[in-house]
Amino acid sequence: MAVFALMLQLPVLSMTFRLTYRRYRLAFRAPLRTAAGLWREREGLILRVEDAAGRIGWGDAAPVPAFGLETIDQVAVACAALGETPDEGVIDRLGPGLASLRQALAAAQSDLAGAPPLPAGRFLPVAALIPAGRAALPAIVPFAEAGFRTFKWKVGVGDLGDELGLLDDLCGALPSGGRLRLDANGAWDRRAAERWLERCADRPIEFLEQPVARDARGADDLLQGLGADYPTPIALDESLVDAGDLDHWLDRDWPGIYIFKPALCADPVLALARLAAAQADVVFSSAIETAVGARSALRLAFGWTGPARALGFGVWPAFALPGFDGPAAAPFIRAEDVERMNPEAVWTALN
Ligand code: MG
């Protein structure tokens, strides 16, 4: 029976691959505070593909619930519908949306195609995540001593006046050459954003991320105006999560920064080609992936040839159980750290 099945498959083996997947639900070590409330666990699917030559590829499909796009259940249903031996054109036949699943399949197929190893010895800087509010102040010191020079601080969380008052203390605590990047996660209106941008102007602020919400009235023009009126660059994050957002902002010649989360981008290779063609200013950022997603996202970050801003990948260890995290937060991620990551271990741990 086994021999017969193999013979039946032979004529199409070069066109198809075997697809298996495992669904995961992993608790965070500590819940994350987001604009949508507390985020306690990460859900997704690890995809494993194997071709006729025995090559294996990996993908991590993990939508972010707070972004209100596809749900993990929709991803699981769509993945099951692909069958056990889809062919190479599988992505084109997926329904609309499903960016997380598309990129996972693309990452797995890229493994099958034999992606070249990353250049040994290369490394990229990483931003340290410091806690919101006053807790940021004591947190800077150990990060600075460890060698971090870029620090990301969530704002728009507490009272505006209190946070503005803390800004100078934080700037004073920065190491030599250190910079703060601020992320408001869309919390402000125009007046609040302008107050902050005035204050940021002559301080070591690398950029201000998403000062107003993507769905605020007139948000696009407001963001564009804020970017033109103040010297501190503005970075788009939530404004870039949906299909078509990237082209929309490229068409507008957005002069600021693009936060790029490979895990949530349907076709990250194509998106990066467009960003490169526009000579866009890009910050690679995590969506709190497992090691499988981290590996494919970081491979893309190492392939980016534009100016290298610190990676927004200082998120691990993120999971309560060991064995699922990407590279532990350190001032740099080296190419060797990415090559050393082991998708097979994640797969086995989910068994
Ligand atoms: Mg952000």
mmCIF file of C-alpha atoms and ligand atoms in Angstrom:
data_model
loop_
_atom_site.group_PDB
_atom_site.id
_atom_site.type_symbol
_atom_site.label_atom_id
_atom_site.label_comp_id
_atom_site.label_asym_id
_atom_site.label_seq_id
_atom_site.Cartn_x
_atom_site.Cartn_y
_atom_site.Cartn_z
ATOM 1 C CA MET A 1 0.000 0.000 0.000
ATOM 2 C CA ALA A 2 2.786 2.384 0.929
ATOM 3 C CA VAL A 3 4.672 1.573 -2.269
ATOM 4 C CA PHE A 4 1.533 2.025 -4.346
ATOM 5 C CA ALA A 5 0.869 5.442 -2.759
ATOM 6 C CA LEU A 6 4.422 6.518 -3.468
ATOM 7 C CA MET A 7 4.145 5.505 -7.122
ATOM 8 C CA LEU A 8 0.916 7.424 -7.477
ATOM 9 C CA GLN A 9 2.561 10.553 -6.158
ATOM 10 C CA LEU A 10 5.726 10.330 -8.220
ATOM 11 C CA PRO A 11 4.616 12.294 -11.291
ATOM 12 C CA VAL A 12 3.741 15.362 -9.211
ATOM 13 C CA LEU A 13 6.354 15.172 -6.454
ATOM 14 C CA SER A 14 8.447 18.041 -7.818
ATOM 15 C CA MET A 15 5.435 20.350 -7.817
ATOM 16 C CA THR A 16 4.039 19.628 -4.384
ATOM 17 C CA PHE A 17 5.231 19.519 -0.817
ATOM 18 C CA ARG A 18 3.935 17.893 2.268
ATOM 19 C CA LEU A 19 2.391 20.371 4.698
ATOM 20 C CA THR A 20 1.875 19.690 8.374
ATOM 21 C CA TYR A 21 1.238 22.174 11.125
ATOM 22 C CA ARG A 22 0.842 22.397 14.872
ATOM 23 C CA ARG A 23 -1.285 24.982 16.635
ATOM 24 C CA TYR A 24 0.130 26.616 19.729
ATOM 25 C CA ARG A 25 -1.069 28.715 22.615
ATOM 26 C CA LEU A 26 1.827 29.987 24.706
ATOM 27 C CA ALA A 27 1.429 32.077 27.847
ATOM 28 C CA PHE A 28 3.636 35.144 28.134
ATOM 29 C CA ARG A 29 5.952 35.342 31.126
ATOM 30 C CA ALA A 30 4.029 38.472 32.070
ATOM 31 C CA PRO A 31 0.932 39.926 30.387
ATOM 32 C CA LEU A 32 1.649 42.740 27.946
ATOM 33 C CA ARG A 33 -0.261 45.988 28.250
ATOM 34 C CA THR A 34 -1.570 47.086 24.849
ATOM 35 C CA ALA A 35 -4.057 49.654 23.614
ATOM 36 C CA ALA A 36 -6.601 46.803 23.495
ATOM 37 C CA GLY A 37 -5.992 45.747 27.113
ATOM 38 C CA LEU A 38 -3.854 43.001 28.594
ATOM 39 C CA TRP A 39 -2.387 40.443 26.206
ATOM 40 C CA ARG A 40 -1.651 37.211 28.040
ATOM 41 C CA GLU A 41 -0.786 34.554 25.482
ATOM 42 C CA ARG A 42 0.352 34.094 21.918
ATOM 43 C CA GLU A 43 -1.532 31.870 19.548
ATOM 44 C CA GLY A 44 -0.427 30.672 16.168
ATOM 45 C CA LEU A 45 0.454 27.768 13.915
ATOM 46 C CA ILE A 46 3.896 26.395 13.195
ATOM 47 C CA LEU A 47 4.014 25.191 9.594
ATOM 48 C CA ARG A 48 6.378 22.461 8.454
ATOM 49 C CA VAL A 49 6.772 21.721 4.766
ATOM 50 C CA GLU A 50 8.880 19.007 3.211
ATOM 51 C CA ASP A 51 9.587 18.517 -0.466
ATOM 52 C CA ALA A 52 10.342 15.378 -2.434
ATOM 53 C CA ALA A 53 14.079 15.860 -1.939
ATOM 54 C CA GLY A 54 13.613 15.836 1.851
ATOM 55 C CA ARG A 55 14.261 19.567 2.243
ATOM 56 C CA ILE A 56 12.315 21.068 5.133
ATOM 57 C CA GLY A 57 10.910 24.560 5.529
ATOM 58 C CA TRP A 58 9.306 26.407 8.421
ATOM 59 C CA GLY A 59 6.789 29.167 8.967
ATOM 60 C CA ASP A 60 5.024 30.774 11.932
ATOM 61 C CA ALA A 61 1.479 32.056 11.299
ATOM 62 C CA ALA A 62 0.460 34.171 14.274
ATOM 63 C CA PRO A 63 -1.974 37.075 13.786
ATOM 64 C CA VAL A 64 -2.121 39.772 16.463
ATOM 65 C CA PRO A 65 -5.674 39.875 17.884
ATOM 66 C CA ALA A 66 -5.495 43.565 18.802
ATOM 67 C CA PHE A 67 -5.043 44.537 15.160
ATOM 68 C CA GLY A 68 -8.507 43.205 14.345
ATOM 69 C CA LEU A 69 -7.478 41.446 11.124
ATOM 70 C CA GLU A 70 -7.634 37.669 10.693
ATOM 71 C CA THR A 71 -8.202 35.529 13.789
ATOM 72 C CA ILE A 72 -6.215 32.452 14.714
ATOM 73 C CA ASP A 73 -9.309 30.330 14.086
ATOM 74 C CA GLN A 74 -9.580 31.695 10.544
ATOM 75 C CA VAL A 75 -5.899 30.941 10.002
ATOM 76 C CA ALA A 76 -6.356 27.381 11.280
ATOM 77 C CA VAL A 77 -9.371 26.776 9.037
ATOM 78 C CA ALA A 78 -7.571 28.165 5.977
ATOM 79 C CA CYS A 79 -4.486 26.094 6.706
ATOM 80 C CA ALA A 80 -6.506 22.899 7.089
ATOM 81 C CA ALA A 81 -8.194 23.632 3.765
ATOM 82 C CA LEU A 82 -4.832 23.647 1.989
ATOM 83 C CA GLY A 83 -4.636 19.875 2.365
ATOM 84 C CA GLU A 84 -1.619 17.713 3.083
ATOM 85 C CA THR A 85 0.183 18.088 -0.241
ATOM 86 C CA PRO A 86 -0.425 21.541 -1.689
ATOM 87 C CA ASP A 87 1.572 22.712 -4.690
ATOM 88 C CA GLU A 88 3.842 25.689 -5.082
ATOM 89 C CA GLY A 89 1.028 28.065 -6.048
ATOM 90 C CA VAL A 90 -0.773 27.494 -2.758
ATOM 91 C CA ILE A 91 -0.533 31.096 -1.552
ATOM 92 C CA ASP A 92 -2.367 32.413 -4.591
ATOM 93 C CA ARG A 93 -5.397 30.309 -3.779
ATOM 94 C CA LEU A 94 -5.845 31.521 -0.207
ATOM 95 C CA GLY A 95 -8.816 33.733 0.490
ATOM 96 C CA PRO A 96 -8.390 37.473 1.065
ATOM 97 C CA GLY A 97 -6.492 38.710 4.102
ATOM 98 C CA LEU A 98 -4.659 35.976 6.030
ATOM 99 C CA ALA A 99 -1.382 37.904 5.868
ATOM 100 C CA SER A 100 0.130 35.926 8.739
ATOM 101 C CA LEU A 101 -0.527 32.622 6.979
ATOM 102 C CA ARG A 102 0.702 33.919 3.614
ATOM 103 C CA GLN A 103 4.019 35.045 5.006
ATOM 104 C CA ALA A 104 4.429 31.772 6.935
ATOM 105 C CA LEU A 105 3.953 29.764 3.743
ATOM 106 C CA ALA A 106 6.316 32.089 1.887
ATOM 107 C CA ALA A 107 8.967 31.692 4.603
ATOM 108 C CA ALA A 108 8.632 27.909 4.493
ATOM 109 C CA GLN A 109 8.882 27.864 0.692
ATOM 110 C CA SER A 110 11.929 30.106 0.868
ATOM 111 C CA ASP A 111 13.593 27.492 3.091
ATOM 112 C CA LEU A 112 12.805 24.846 0.474
ATOM 113 C CA ALA A 113 14.374 27.027 -2.199
ATOM 114 C CA GLY A 114 17.564 27.038 -0.148
ATOM 115 C CA ALA A 115 18.052 30.543 1.241
ATOM 116 C CA PRO A 116 21.783 31.402 1.375
ATOM 117 C CA PRO A 117 23.407 31.610 4.814
ATOM 118 C CA LEU A 118 23.653 35.058 6.396
ATOM 119 C CA PRO A 119 27.081 36.709 6.200
ATOM 120 C CA ALA A 120 29.049 35.553 9.234
ATOM 121 C CA GLY A 121 30.205 38.293 11.562
ATOM 122 C CA ARG A 122 27.434 40.748 10.681
ATOM 123 C CA PHE A 123 25.414 42.118 13.533
ATOM 124 C CA LEU A 124 22.546 44.541 13.971
ATOM 125 C CA PRO A 125 21.811 46.771 16.989
ATOM 126 C CA VAL A 126 18.701 46.128 19.076
ATOM 127 C CA ALA A 127 16.504 48.597 20.981
ATOM 128 C CA ALA A 128 15.902 47.946 24.680
ATOM 129 C CA LEU A 129 12.268 47.965 25.766
ATOM 130 C CA ILE A 130 11.878 49.971 28.945
ATOM 131 C CA PRO A 131 8.667 49.967 30.998
ATOM 132 C CA ALA A 132 6.021 52.667 30.672
ATOM 133 C CA GLY A 133 5.833 55.445 33.240
ATOM 134 C CA ARG A 134 8.267 56.145 36.036
ATOM 135 C CA ALA A 135 9.516 52.536 36.092
ATOM 136 C CA ALA A 136 11.441 53.426 32.922
ATOM 137 C CA LEU A 137 13.989 55.428 34.885
ATOM 138 C CA PRO A 138 15.636 52.688 36.970
ATOM 139 C CA ALA A 139 15.304 50.289 34.019
ATOM 140 C CA ILE A 140 17.576 52.337 31.748
ATOM 141 C CA VAL A 141 20.712 51.893 33.843
ATOM 142 C CA PRO A 142 21.203 48.112 33.585
ATOM 143 C CA PHE A 143 20.351 48.190 29.869
ATOM 144 C CA ALA A 144 22.904 50.959 29.314
ATOM 145 C CA GLU A 145 25.527 49.009 31.266
ATOM 146 C CA ALA A 146 24.789 45.984 29.063
ATOM 147 C CA GLY A 147 25.600 48.102 26.006
ATOM 148 C CA PHE A 148 22.209 49.197 24.679
ATOM 149 C CA ARG A 149 22.128 52.659 23.106
ATOM 150 C CA THR A 150 18.542 52.797 21.829
ATOM 151 C CA PHE A 151 15.666 52.662 24.291
ATOM 152 C CA LYS A 152 12.002 52.337 23.485
ATOM 153 C CA TRP A 153 9.541 53.933 25.865
ATOM 154 C CA LYS A 154 5.757 53.534 25.620
ATOM 155 C CA VAL A 155 3.989 56.856 26.106
ATOM 156 C CA GLY A 156 0.333 57.815 26.088
ATOM 157 C CA VAL A 157 -0.150 55.292 28.884
ATOM 158 C CA GLY A 158 -0.413 57.620 31.911
ATOM 159 C CA ASP A 159 -1.122 61.294 32.497
ATOM 160 C CA LEU A 160 0.308 63.423 29.712
ATOM 161 C CA GLY A 161 1.837 65.993 32.057
ATOM 162 C CA ASP A 162 3.454 63.310 34.204
ATOM 163 C CA GLU A 163 4.959 61.614 31.192
ATOM 164 C CA LEU A 164 6.232 64.884 29.738
ATOM 165 C CA GLY A 165 7.765 65.652 33.128
ATOM 166 C CA LEU A 166 9.622 62.340 33.060
ATOM 167 C CA LEU A 167 11.090 62.926 29.639
ATOM 168 C CA ASP A 168 13.989 65.081 30.821
ATOM 169 C CA ASP A 169 14.848 62.647 33.615
ATOM 170 C CA LEU A 170 14.942 59.839 31.066
ATOM 171 C CA CYS A 171 17.047 61.835 28.625
ATOM 172 C CA GLY A 172 19.404 62.650 31.497
ATOM 173 C CA ALA A 173 19.743 58.961 32.323
ATOM 174 C CA LEU A 174 20.730 58.006 28.752
ATOM 175 C CA PRO A 175 24.278 56.827 28.189
ATOM 176 C CA SER A 176 26.537 58.834 25.909
ATOM 177 C CA GLY A 177 25.211 58.563 22.364
ATOM 178 C CA GLY A 178 21.964 57.067 23.645
ATOM 179 C CA ARG A 179 18.597 57.820 22.074
ATOM 180 C CA LEU A 180 14.968 57.326 23.028
ATOM 181 C CA ARG A 181 12.285 56.169 20.637
ATOM 182 C CA LEU A 182 8.783 56.943 21.833
ATOM 183 C CA ASP A 183 5.707 54.872 20.979
ATOM 184 C CA ALA A 184 2.287 56.405 21.657
ATOM 185 C CA ASN A 185 0.340 53.550 20.016
ATOM 186 C CA GLY A 186 -2.117 56.094 18.640
ATOM 187 C CA ALA A 187 -3.095 57.415 22.065
ATOM 188 C CA TRP A 188 -3.039 61.157 21.336
ATOM 189 C CA ASP A 189 -5.013 63.834 19.573
ATOM 190 C CA ARG A 190 -3.408 66.624 17.577
ATOM 191 C CA ARG A 191 -2.836 68.919 20.543
ATOM 192 C CA ALA A 192 -1.176 66.223 22.644
ATOM 193 C CA ALA A 193 0.977 65.147 19.731
ATOM 194 C CA GLU A 194 2.062 68.728 19.097
ATOM 195 C CA ARG A 195 2.971 69.271 22.757
ATOM 196 C CA TRP A 196 5.173 66.201 22.636
ATOM 197 C CA LEU A 197 6.785 67.055 19.334
ATOM 198 C CA GLU A 198 7.637 70.560 20.576
ATOM 199 C CA ARG A 199 9.290 69.011 23.614
ATOM 200 C CA CYS A 200 11.126 66.377 21.585
ATOM 201 C CA ALA A 201 12.634 68.867 19.137
ATOM 202 C CA ASP A 202 15.974 69.504 20.852
ATOM 203 C CA ARG A 203 16.229 66.260 22.764
ATOM 204 C CA PRO A 204 17.808 62.898 21.840
ATOM 205 C CA ILE A 205 14.575 61.418 20.527
ATOM 206 C CA GLU A 206 15.163 59.075 17.600
ATOM 207 C CA PHE A 207 11.513 59.144 16.507
ATOM 208 C CA LEU A 208 7.935 59.237 17.719
ATOM 209 C CA GLU A 209 5.881 56.228 16.750
ATOM 210 C CA GLN A 210 2.181 56.434 15.853
ATOM 211 C CA PRO A 211 1.215 59.586 17.790
ATOM 212 C CA VAL A 212 -2.415 59.392 16.610
ATOM 213 C CA ALA A 213 -4.599 56.386 15.857
ATOM 214 C CA ARG A 214 -4.891 55.131 12.300
ATOM 215 C CA ASP A 215 -8.684 55.507 12.434
ATOM 216 C CA ALA A 216 -8.737 58.978 13.995
ATOM 217 C CA ARG A 217 -10.577 61.516 11.828
ATOM 218 C CA GLY A 218 -8.192 62.909 9.236
ATOM 219 C CA ALA A 219 -5.381 60.758 10.639
ATOM 220 C CA ASP A 220 -3.392 60.480 7.421
ATOM 221 C CA ASP A 221 -3.259 64.229 6.810
ATOM 222 C CA LEU A 222 -2.606 64.846 10.486
ATOM 223 C CA LEU A 223 0.345 62.436 10.510
ATOM 224 C CA GLN A 224 1.697 63.947 7.322
ATOM 225 C CA GLY A 225 1.359 67.461 8.769
ATOM 226 C CA LEU A 226 3.037 66.547 12.055
ATOM 227 C CA GLY A 227 5.873 64.976 10.103
ATOM 228 C CA ALA A 228 6.350 68.175 8.120
ATOM 229 C CA ASP A 229 6.034 70.630 11.019
ATOM 230 C CA TYR A 230 8.519 69.174 13.528
ATOM 231 C CA PRO A 231 12.094 67.962 13.291
ATOM 232 C CA THR A 232 11.530 64.686 15.167
ATOM 233 C CA PRO A 233 10.724 61.945 12.644
ATOM 234 C CA ILE A 234 7.357 60.219 12.937
ATOM 235 C CA ALA A 235 7.130 56.459 12.525
ATOM 236 C CA LEU A 236 4.064 54.611 11.264
ATOM 237 C CA ASP A 237 3.212 51.311 12.905
ATOM 238 C CA GLU A 238 -0.526 50.643 13.367
ATOM 239 C CA SER A 239 -1.107 52.694 10.193
ATOM 240 C CA LEU A 240 0.711 49.958 8.262
ATOM 241 C CA VAL A 241 -0.935 46.731 9.401
ATOM 242 C CA ASP A 242 -3.632 46.274 6.778
ATOM 243 C CA ALA A 243 -3.330 45.158 3.174
ATOM 244 C CA GLY A 244 -2.731 48.176 0.947
ATOM 245 C CA ASP A 245 -1.447 50.413 3.767
ATOM 246 C CA LEU A 246 2.143 50.236 2.633
ATOM 247 C CA ASP A 247 1.369 51.220 -0.946
ATOM 248 C CA HIS A 248 -0.893 53.988 0.332
ATOM 249 C CA TRP A 249 1.945 55.592 2.309
ATOM 250 C CA LEU A 250 4.547 54.995 -0.366
ATOM 251 C CA ASP A 251 2.223 56.737 -2.822
ATOM 252 C CA ARG A 252 2.028 59.680 -0.409
ATOM 253 C CA ASP A 253 5.834 59.841 -0.278
ATOM 254 C CA TRP A 254 5.733 59.435 3.487
ATOM 255 C CA PRO A 255 8.873 61.233 4.682
ATOM 256 C CA GLY A 256 9.055 59.490 8.058
ATOM 257 C CA ILE A 257 9.844 55.978 9.203
ATOM 258 C CA TYR A 258 8.113 52.707 8.402
ATOM 259 C CA ILE A 259 7.845 50.191 11.243
ATOM 260 C CA PHE A 260 7.990 46.878 9.429
ATOM 261 C CA LYS A 261 6.722 43.710 11.102
ATOM 262 C CA PRO A 262 7.596 40.837 8.773
ATOM 263 C CA ALA A 263 5.371 38.417 10.693
ATOM 264 C CA LEU A 264 2.253 40.394 9.787
ATOM 265 C CA CYS A 265 3.079 41.256 6.194
ATOM 266 C CA ALA A 266 1.513 38.991 3.549
ATOM 267 C CA ASP A 267 4.486 39.219 1.200
ATOM 268 C CA PRO A 268 7.425 40.689 3.096
ATOM 269 C CA VAL A 269 9.901 40.149 0.270
ATOM 270 C CA LEU A 270 7.769 42.181 -2.135
ATOM 271 C CA ALA A 271 7.061 44.833 0.517
ATOM 272 C CA LEU A 272 10.774 45.228 1.231
ATOM 273 C CA ALA A 273 11.519 45.529 -2.476
ATOM 274 C CA ARG A 274 9.030 48.420 -2.673
ATOM 275 C CA LEU A 275 10.467 50.050 0.427
ATOM 276 C CA ALA A 276 13.987 49.693 -0.945
ATOM 277 C CA ALA A 277 12.968 51.163 -4.304
ATOM 278 C CA ALA A 278 11.537 54.172 -2.446
ATOM 279 C CA GLN A 279 14.711 54.417 -0.326
ATOM 280 C CA ALA A 280 12.418 54.255 2.679
ATOM 281 C CA ASP A 281 13.586 54.549 6.263
ATOM 282 C CA VAL A 282 12.684 51.213 7.871
ATOM 283 C CA VAL A 283 12.701 49.797 11.398
ATOM 284 C CA PHE A 284 12.275 46.036 11.622
ATOM 285 C CA SER A 285 10.053 45.049 14.484
ATOM 286 C CA SER A 286 8.823 41.947 16.250
ATOM 287 C CA ALA A 287 5.215 40.827 16.592
ATOM 288 C CA ILE A 288 6.399 38.607 19.473
ATOM 289 C CA GLU A 289 6.977 35.563 17.346
ATOM 290 C CA THR A 290 8.210 32.159 18.369
ATOM 291 C CA ALA A 291 11.759 31.245 17.363
ATOM 292 C CA VAL A 292 10.353 30.010 14.036
ATOM 293 C CA GLY A 293 8.875 33.394 13.134
ATOM 294 C CA ALA A 294 11.851 35.209 14.612
ATOM 295 C CA ARG A 295 14.203 33.291 12.341
ATOM 296 C CA SER A 296 12.388 34.240 9.140
ATOM 297 C CA ALA A 297 11.817 37.857 10.258
ATOM 298 C CA LEU A 298 15.438 38.347 11.272
ATOM 299 C CA ARG A 299 16.709 36.810 8.042
ATOM 300 C CA LEU A 300 14.810 39.564 6.235
ATOM 301 C CA ALA A 301 16.247 42.211 8.557
ATOM 302 C CA PHE A 302 19.767 41.026 7.765
ATOM 303 C CA GLY A 303 18.955 41.198 4.067
ATOM 304 C CA TRP A 304 17.933 44.871 4.236
ATOM 305 C CA THR A 305 20.538 47.071 2.606
ATOM 306 C CA GLY A 306 19.189 50.479 3.670
ATOM 307 C CA PRO A 307 20.373 52.304 6.800
ATOM 308 C CA ALA A 308 20.182 49.964 9.804
ATOM 309 C CA ARG A 309 18.223 51.399 12.685
ATOM 310 C CA ALA A 310 18.132 49.397 15.911
ATOM 311 C CA LEU A 311 15.861 46.366 15.606
ATOM 312 C CA GLY A 312 12.627 46.285 17.572
ATOM 313 C CA PHE A 313 13.386 42.698 18.500
ATOM 314 C CA GLY A 314 14.364 43.096 22.147
ATOM 315 C CA VAL A 315 11.268 41.153 23.215
ATOM 316 C CA TRP A 316 12.620 37.790 24.296
ATOM 317 C CA PRO A 317 12.404 35.904 26.539
ATOM 318 C CA ALA A 318 8.666 36.468 26.142
ATOM 319 C CA PHE A 319 7.172 33.044 26.836
ATOM 320 C CA ALA A 320 6.567 31.316 30.152
ATOM 321 C CA LEU A 321 7.808 27.981 28.800
ATOM 322 C CA PRO A 322 11.440 27.780 27.703
ATOM 323 C CA GLY A 323 12.392 26.771 24.175
ATOM 324 C CA PHE A 324 10.084 29.000 22.141
ATOM 325 C CA ASP A 325 11.858 32.353 22.332
ATOM 326 C CA GLY A 326 13.890 34.164 19.706
ATOM 327 C CA PRO A 327 17.328 35.540 20.616
ATOM 328 C CA ALA A 328 17.428 36.871 24.191
ATOM 329 C CA ALA A 329 17.439 40.677 24.387
ATOM 330 C CA ALA A 330 21.000 41.892 23.877
ATOM 331 C CA PRO A 331 22.467 45.087 22.415
ATOM 332 C CA PHE A 332 23.162 43.253 19.153
ATOM 333 C CA ILE A 333 21.813 40.277 17.242
ATOM 334 C CA ARG A 334 24.497 38.540 15.240
ATOM 335 C CA ALA A 335 23.968 36.614 12.015
ATOM 336 C CA GLU A 336 25.185 33.538 13.885
ATOM 337 C CA ASP A 337 22.378 33.980 16.457
ATOM 338 C CA VAL A 338 19.849 33.735 13.643
ATOM 339 C CA GLU A 339 21.502 30.767 11.935
ATOM 340 C CA ARG A 340 21.664 28.930 15.221
ATOM 341 C CA MET A 341 17.897 29.104 15.817
ATOM 342 C CA ASN A 342 16.305 25.691 15.605
ATOM 343 C CA PRO A 343 12.734 25.451 14.269
ATOM 344 C CA GLU A 344 12.802 21.696 14.698
ATOM 345 C CA ALA A 345 13.127 22.143 18.470
ATOM 346 C CA VAL A 346 10.003 24.335 18.559
ATOM 347 C CA TRP A 347 8.145 21.774 16.486
ATOM 348 C CA THR A 348 9.188 18.928 18.745
ATOM 349 C CA ALA A 349 8.276 20.875 21.873
ATOM 350 C CA LEU A 350 4.725 21.293 20.552
ATOM 351 C CA ASN A 351 4.217 17.585 20.095
HETATM 352 MG MG MG B 1 4.472 50.470 17.819
#
